[in-house]
XYZ file of C-alpha atoms in Angstrom:
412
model
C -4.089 61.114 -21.314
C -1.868 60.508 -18.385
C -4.937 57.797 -17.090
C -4.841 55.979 -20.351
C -0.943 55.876 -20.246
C -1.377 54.456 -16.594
C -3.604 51.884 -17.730
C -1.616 50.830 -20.741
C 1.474 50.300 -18.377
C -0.944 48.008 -16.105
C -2.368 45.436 -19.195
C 1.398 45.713 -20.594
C 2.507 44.401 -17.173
C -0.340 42.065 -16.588
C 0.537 40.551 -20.617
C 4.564 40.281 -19.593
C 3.724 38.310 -16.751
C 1.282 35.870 -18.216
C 3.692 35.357 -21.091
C 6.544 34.896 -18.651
C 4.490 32.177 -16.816
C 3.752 30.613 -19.833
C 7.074 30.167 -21.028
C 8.063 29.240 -17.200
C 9.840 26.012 -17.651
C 9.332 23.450 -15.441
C 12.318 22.717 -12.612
C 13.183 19.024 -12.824
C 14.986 17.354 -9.944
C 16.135 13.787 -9.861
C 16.577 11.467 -6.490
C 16.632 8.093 -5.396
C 18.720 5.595 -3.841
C 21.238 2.410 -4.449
C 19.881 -0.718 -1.848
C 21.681 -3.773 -0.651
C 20.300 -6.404 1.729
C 20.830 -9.821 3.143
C 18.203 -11.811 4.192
C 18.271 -15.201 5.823
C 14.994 -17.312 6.895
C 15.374 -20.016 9.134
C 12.212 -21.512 8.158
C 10.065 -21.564 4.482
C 7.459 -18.696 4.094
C 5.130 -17.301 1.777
C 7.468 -14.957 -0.281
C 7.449 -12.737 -3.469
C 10.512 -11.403 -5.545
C 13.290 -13.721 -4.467
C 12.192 -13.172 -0.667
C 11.874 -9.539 -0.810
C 8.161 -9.321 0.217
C 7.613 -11.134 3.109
C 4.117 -12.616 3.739
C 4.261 -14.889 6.585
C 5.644 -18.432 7.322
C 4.261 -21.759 5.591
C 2.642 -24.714 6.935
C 4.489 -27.105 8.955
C 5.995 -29.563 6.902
C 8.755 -32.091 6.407
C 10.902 -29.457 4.082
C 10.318 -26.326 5.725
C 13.270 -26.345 8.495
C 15.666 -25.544 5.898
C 17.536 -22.116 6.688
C 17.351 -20.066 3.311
C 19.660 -16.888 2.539
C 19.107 -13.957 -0.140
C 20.989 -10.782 -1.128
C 19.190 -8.273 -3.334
C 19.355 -5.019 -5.002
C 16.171 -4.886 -6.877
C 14.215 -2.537 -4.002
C 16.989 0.064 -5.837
C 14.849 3.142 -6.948
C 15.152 6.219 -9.486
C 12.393 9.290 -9.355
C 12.004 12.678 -10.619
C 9.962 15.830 -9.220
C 8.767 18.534 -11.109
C 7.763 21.663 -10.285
C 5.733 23.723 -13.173
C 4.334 27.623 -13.505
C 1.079 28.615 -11.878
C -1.589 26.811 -13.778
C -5.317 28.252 -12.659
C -4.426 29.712 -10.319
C -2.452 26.689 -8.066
C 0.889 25.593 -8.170
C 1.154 22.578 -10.578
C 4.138 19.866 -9.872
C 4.661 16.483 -11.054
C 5.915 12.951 -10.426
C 7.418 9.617 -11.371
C 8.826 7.257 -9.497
C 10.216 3.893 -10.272
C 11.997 0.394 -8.578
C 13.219 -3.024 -9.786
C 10.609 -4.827 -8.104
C 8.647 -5.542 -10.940
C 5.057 -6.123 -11.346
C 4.986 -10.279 -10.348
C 7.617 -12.171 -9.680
C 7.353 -13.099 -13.157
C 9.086 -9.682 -14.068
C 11.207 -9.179 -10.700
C 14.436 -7.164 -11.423
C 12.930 -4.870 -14.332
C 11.822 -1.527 -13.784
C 8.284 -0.808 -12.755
C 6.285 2.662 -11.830
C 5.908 3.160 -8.102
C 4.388 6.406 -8.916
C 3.445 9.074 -11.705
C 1.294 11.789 -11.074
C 0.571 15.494 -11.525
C -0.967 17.518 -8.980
C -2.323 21.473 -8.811
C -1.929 22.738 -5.482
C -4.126 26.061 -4.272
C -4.648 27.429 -0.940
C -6.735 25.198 0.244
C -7.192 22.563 -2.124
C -4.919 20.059 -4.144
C -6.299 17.980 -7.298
C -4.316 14.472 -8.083
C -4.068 13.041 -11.043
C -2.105 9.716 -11.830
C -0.687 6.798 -9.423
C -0.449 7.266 -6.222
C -0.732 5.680 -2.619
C -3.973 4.393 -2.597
C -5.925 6.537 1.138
C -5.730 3.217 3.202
C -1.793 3.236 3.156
C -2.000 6.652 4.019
C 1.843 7.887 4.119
C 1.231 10.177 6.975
C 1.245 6.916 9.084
C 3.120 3.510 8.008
C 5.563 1.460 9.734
C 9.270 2.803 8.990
C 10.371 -0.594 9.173
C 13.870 -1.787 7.683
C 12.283 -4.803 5.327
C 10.485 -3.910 2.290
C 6.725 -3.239 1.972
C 6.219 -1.271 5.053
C 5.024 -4.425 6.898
C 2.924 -5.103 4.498
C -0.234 -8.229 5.331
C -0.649 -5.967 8.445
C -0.279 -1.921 7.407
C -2.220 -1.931 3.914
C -0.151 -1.460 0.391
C -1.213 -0.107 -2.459
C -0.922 2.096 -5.135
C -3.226 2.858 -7.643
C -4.352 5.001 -10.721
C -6.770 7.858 -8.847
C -8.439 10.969 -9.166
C -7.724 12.908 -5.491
C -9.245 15.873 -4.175
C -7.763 17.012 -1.151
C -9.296 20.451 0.768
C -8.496 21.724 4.401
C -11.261 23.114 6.330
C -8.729 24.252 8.507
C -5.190 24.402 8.838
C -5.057 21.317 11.028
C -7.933 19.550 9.528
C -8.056 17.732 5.342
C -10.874 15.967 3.974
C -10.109 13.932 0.967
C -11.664 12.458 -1.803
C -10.516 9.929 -4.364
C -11.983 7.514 -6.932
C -9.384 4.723 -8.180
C -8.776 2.025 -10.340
C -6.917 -0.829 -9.792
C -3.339 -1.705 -11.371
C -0.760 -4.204 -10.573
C -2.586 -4.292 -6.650
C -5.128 -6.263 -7.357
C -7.766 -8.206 -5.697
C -7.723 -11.827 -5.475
C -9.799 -13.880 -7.862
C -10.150 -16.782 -10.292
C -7.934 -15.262 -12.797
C -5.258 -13.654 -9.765
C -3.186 -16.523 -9.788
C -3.025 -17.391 -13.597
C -0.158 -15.789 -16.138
C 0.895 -14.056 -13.576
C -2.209 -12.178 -12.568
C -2.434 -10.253 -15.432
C -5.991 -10.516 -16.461
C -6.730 -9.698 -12.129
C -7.536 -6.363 -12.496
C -9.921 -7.250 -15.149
C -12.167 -8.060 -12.215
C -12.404 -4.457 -11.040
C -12.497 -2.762 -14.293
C -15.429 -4.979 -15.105
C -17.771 -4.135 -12.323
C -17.485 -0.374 -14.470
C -17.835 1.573 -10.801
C -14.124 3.030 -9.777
C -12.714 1.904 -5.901
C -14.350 4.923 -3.475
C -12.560 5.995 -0.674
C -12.782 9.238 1.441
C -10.431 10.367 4.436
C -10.253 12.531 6.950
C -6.690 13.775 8.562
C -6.233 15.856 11.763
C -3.495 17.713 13.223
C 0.032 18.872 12.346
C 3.210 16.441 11.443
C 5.163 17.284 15.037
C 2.952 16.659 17.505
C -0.198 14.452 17.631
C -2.358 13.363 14.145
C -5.401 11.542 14.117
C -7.138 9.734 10.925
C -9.832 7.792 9.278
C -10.358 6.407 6.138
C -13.094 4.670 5.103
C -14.336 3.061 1.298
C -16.658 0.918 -0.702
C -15.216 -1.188 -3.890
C -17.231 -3.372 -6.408
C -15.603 -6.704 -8.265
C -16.881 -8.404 -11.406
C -15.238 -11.992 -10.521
C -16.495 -12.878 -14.026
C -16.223 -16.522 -13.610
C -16.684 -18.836 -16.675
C -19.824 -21.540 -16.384
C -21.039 -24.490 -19.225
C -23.307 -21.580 -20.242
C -21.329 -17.924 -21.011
C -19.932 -15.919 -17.902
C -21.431 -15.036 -15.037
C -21.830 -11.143 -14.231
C -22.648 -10.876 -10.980
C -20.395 -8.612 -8.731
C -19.789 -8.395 -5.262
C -19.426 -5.299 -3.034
C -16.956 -5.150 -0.143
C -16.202 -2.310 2.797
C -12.759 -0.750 4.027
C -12.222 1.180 7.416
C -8.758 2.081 9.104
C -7.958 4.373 11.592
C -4.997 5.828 12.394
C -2.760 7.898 14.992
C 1.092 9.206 15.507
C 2.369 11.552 18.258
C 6.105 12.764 17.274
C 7.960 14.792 19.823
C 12.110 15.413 19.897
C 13.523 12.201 18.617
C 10.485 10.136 19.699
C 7.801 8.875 17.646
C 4.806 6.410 18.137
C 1.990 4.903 16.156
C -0.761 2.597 15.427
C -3.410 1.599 12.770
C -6.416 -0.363 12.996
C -7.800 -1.446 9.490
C -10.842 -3.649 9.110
C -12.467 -4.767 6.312
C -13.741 -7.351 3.579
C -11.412 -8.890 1.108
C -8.665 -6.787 1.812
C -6.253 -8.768 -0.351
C -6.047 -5.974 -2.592
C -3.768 -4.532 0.156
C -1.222 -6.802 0.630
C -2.921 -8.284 3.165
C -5.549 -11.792 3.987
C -8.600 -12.096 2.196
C -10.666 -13.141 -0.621
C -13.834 -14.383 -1.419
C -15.959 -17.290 -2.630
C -19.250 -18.698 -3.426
C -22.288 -18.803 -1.654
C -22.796 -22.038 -0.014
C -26.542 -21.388 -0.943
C -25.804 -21.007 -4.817
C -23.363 -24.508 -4.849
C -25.873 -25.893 -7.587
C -26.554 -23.327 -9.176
C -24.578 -22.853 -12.796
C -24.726 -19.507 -13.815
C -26.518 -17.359 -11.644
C -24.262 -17.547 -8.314
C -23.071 -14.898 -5.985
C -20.158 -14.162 -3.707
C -19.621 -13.558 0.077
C -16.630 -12.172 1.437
C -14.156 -12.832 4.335
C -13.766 -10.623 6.752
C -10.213 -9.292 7.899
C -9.158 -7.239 10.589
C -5.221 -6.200 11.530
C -3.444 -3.809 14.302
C 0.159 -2.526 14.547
C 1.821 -0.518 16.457
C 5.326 1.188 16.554
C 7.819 2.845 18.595
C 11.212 5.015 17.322
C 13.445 6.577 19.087
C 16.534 9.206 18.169
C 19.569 9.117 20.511
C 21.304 11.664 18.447
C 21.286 12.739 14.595
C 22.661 9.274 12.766
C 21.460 6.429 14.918
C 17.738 5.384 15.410
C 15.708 2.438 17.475
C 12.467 1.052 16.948
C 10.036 -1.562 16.909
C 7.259 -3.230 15.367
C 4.586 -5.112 16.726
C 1.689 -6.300 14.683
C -1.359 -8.866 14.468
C -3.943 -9.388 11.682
C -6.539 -12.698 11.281
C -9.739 -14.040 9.637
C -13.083 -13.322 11.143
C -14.360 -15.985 8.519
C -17.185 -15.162 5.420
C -20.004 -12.408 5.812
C -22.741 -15.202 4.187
C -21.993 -18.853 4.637
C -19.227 -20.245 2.083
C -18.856 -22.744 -0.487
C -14.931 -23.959 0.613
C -14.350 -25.490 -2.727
C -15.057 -22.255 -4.316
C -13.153 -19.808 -2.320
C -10.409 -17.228 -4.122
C -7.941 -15.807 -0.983
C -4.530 -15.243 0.497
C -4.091 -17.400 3.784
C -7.321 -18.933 3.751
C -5.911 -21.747 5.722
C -4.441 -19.270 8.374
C -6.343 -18.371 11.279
C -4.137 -15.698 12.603
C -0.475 -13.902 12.159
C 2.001 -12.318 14.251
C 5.044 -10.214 13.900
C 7.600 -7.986 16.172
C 10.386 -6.620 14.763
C 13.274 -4.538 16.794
C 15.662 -2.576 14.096
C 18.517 -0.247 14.192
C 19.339 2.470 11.866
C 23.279 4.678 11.245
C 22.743 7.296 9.054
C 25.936 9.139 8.048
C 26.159 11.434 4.813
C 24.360 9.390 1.859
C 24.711 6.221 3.449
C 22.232 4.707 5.897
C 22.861 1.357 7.578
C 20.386 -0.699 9.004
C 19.870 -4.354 10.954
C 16.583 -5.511 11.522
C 15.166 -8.901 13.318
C 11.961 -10.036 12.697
C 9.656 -12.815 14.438
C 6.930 -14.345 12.036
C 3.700 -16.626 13.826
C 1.459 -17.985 11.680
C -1.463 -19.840 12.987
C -2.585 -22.739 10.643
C -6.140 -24.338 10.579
C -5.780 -28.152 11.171
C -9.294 -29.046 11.463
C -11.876 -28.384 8.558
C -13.251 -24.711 8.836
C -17.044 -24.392 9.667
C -19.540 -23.450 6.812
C -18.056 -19.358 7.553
C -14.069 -20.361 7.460
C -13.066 -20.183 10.397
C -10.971 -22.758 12.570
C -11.567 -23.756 15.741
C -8.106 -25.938 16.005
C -4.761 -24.433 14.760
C -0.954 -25.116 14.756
C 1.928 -22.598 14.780
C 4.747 -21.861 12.068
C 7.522 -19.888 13.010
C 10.220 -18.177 11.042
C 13.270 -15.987 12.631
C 14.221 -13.465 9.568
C 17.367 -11.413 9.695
C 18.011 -8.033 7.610
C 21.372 -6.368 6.880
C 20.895 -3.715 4.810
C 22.934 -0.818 2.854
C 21.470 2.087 0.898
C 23.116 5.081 -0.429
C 21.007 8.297 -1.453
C 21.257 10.916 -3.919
């Protein structure tokens, strides 16, 4: 009798605590921040959201010595976390997170999802579900640069629907594992540049095979980590002929790799990324016919260019509120896998050879507020001669543009 009673105290237990978990409500905490910069440009650039997004500076021209200045609040962002009950065992939590960037710069100023996800988190393992960085960001390593976009054209930027599987082998040591689907980073195309790009990520989603990626991340956040990532994504350009559409797709390849030692108040890292098309990322790259299929109507395929970038960065802490750093990076065009039909060609800076950028910064932090000052120099290397049958130039002239930041931002 006295076993049974023991028992019966045991399931009674086990049932409060299950029913207690289930009606565990979920802790929501809000965050964000108010942002405020100035931006002046002594020269005309490639630009998106009034100037926001810096690309890199246009060709030479009669019009482009003009100085040009901007002041902005639109970066301004609102999130929420949530963290649920124990759901199969692993923690569950959620996100969303939001700006004013907009999705184009046909809807700059209104509010757009950065992220929105849900996540269960066990020992070992975490499963992702929802928008998040896309791997080849990677936000264990990206420039902490004052101007919007983490240096985006040479760190890659993205963020994309996903399914993520995340598992450490050891403490030190994650492998992860994500298939994703393209939203407002999209690749460019024949239908990127049209209403806004909002038929781009058609592209993707027709090719009916999600972008792959795996990664693999070792060591601990102070002191020394080391990274790859590596991926394969398929595009159905779906380009209209005299005769219906054309289905062919084209596969392309993405590799970065990735380091940051941390110590005291000094930090440093680098990224190498390398890949074709890449203009999904913020960054050069495209595609375009094969040279080979010019007369053919229907039945034509693709080659893509070939990108490669590297940046490096260096911060340092004199004391709790102020830091120093800078930025250094270079990306170019390694010109088309296959030879190239030019009047055919779908990219971002296809008529740039290479680009250049170093940016010193300064950062106060006090209380909420956070003060920074940032000067950036932007090289762009033009093509003036006609690119051979693969793209590339052989003859090139320089743009420069000097960009200043002030900027304010106040969290909570």
């Amino acid at each position: 009798m006295r076993n049974h009673i023991v028992l019966f105290l045991i399931f009674a237990s086990l049932f409060n605590l299950a029913k207690a978990q289930e009606n565990e409500k979920p802790v929501v905490k809000w965050y964000g921040y108010i942002n405020y910069e100035s931006i002046f440009d002594s020269y005309e650039s490639v630009t998106t959201r009034d100037a926001e997004l810096y690309l890199f500076p246009s060709r030479k021209g009669d019009n482009n010595t003009n100085g040009q200045l901007e002041m902005l609040a639109l970066q301004s962002r609102l999130g929420v976390n949530v963290k649920g009950p124990m759901v199969l065992g692993a923690q569950s939590s959620g996100k969303i997170e939001g700006d004013f960037f907009g999705t184009s710069e046909d809807y700059k100023n209104l509010f757009r999802i950065r992220h929105a996800f849900m996540k269960l988190k066990w020992d070992k393992a975490s499963l992702l579900m929802g928008q998040y960085w896309h791997p080849m960001f990677g936000p264990e390593v990206f420039p902490r640069v004052v101007a919007f976009g983490a240096a985006a054209i040479y760190n890659p930027l993205n963020r994309a629907p996903q399914i993520r599987f995340d598992y450490n082998l050891t403490p030190g040591f994650r492998a992860t594992f994500a298939a994703l689907g393209h939203g407002y980073h999209f690749s460019k195309g024949p239908t990127s540049d049209i209403n806004g790009g909002i038929d781009a990520s058609d592209d993707q989603r027709d090719a009916a095979v999600p972008d792959m990626q795996v990664q693999l991340l070792a060591g601990k956040k102070k002191g020394f980590q080391v990274g790859i990532t590596a991926g394969y994504m398929m595009l159905e350009p779906r380009v209209e002929t005299n005769d219906g559409l054309n289905d062919n797709t084209i596969g392309t390849y993405n590799f970065n790799a990735f380091a940051k030692y941390s110590t005291g108040r000094f930090t440093a890292q680098a990224k190498f990324s390398y890949g074709q098309n890449m203009s999904q990322y913020v960054m050069l790259g495209g595609y375009g016919r094969l040279l080979s299929d010019t007369l053919e109507v229907n039945d034509f395929g693709y080659t893509p260019y070939k990108i490669f970038s590297v940046w490096g960065e260096l911060a340092y802490k004199p004391n709790d509120n102020l830091q120093v750093g800078i930025f250094g990076g270079l990306t170019g065009n390694l010109g088309t896998e296959e030879k190239v039909d030019l009047d055919n060609t779908y990219t971002r800076g296809g008529s740039i050879s290479q680009l250049l950028r170093v940016s010193p910064r300064i950062t106060y932090t006090i209380n909420h507020f956070r003060f920074g000052f940032e000067y950036i120099y932007n090289a762009a290397d033009y093509g003036t001669d006609d690119p051979d049958e693969y793209g590339v130039f052989d003859e090139t002239e320089q743009s420069v543009n000097h960009r200043i930041i002030l900027a304010a931002r106040y969290f909570f």
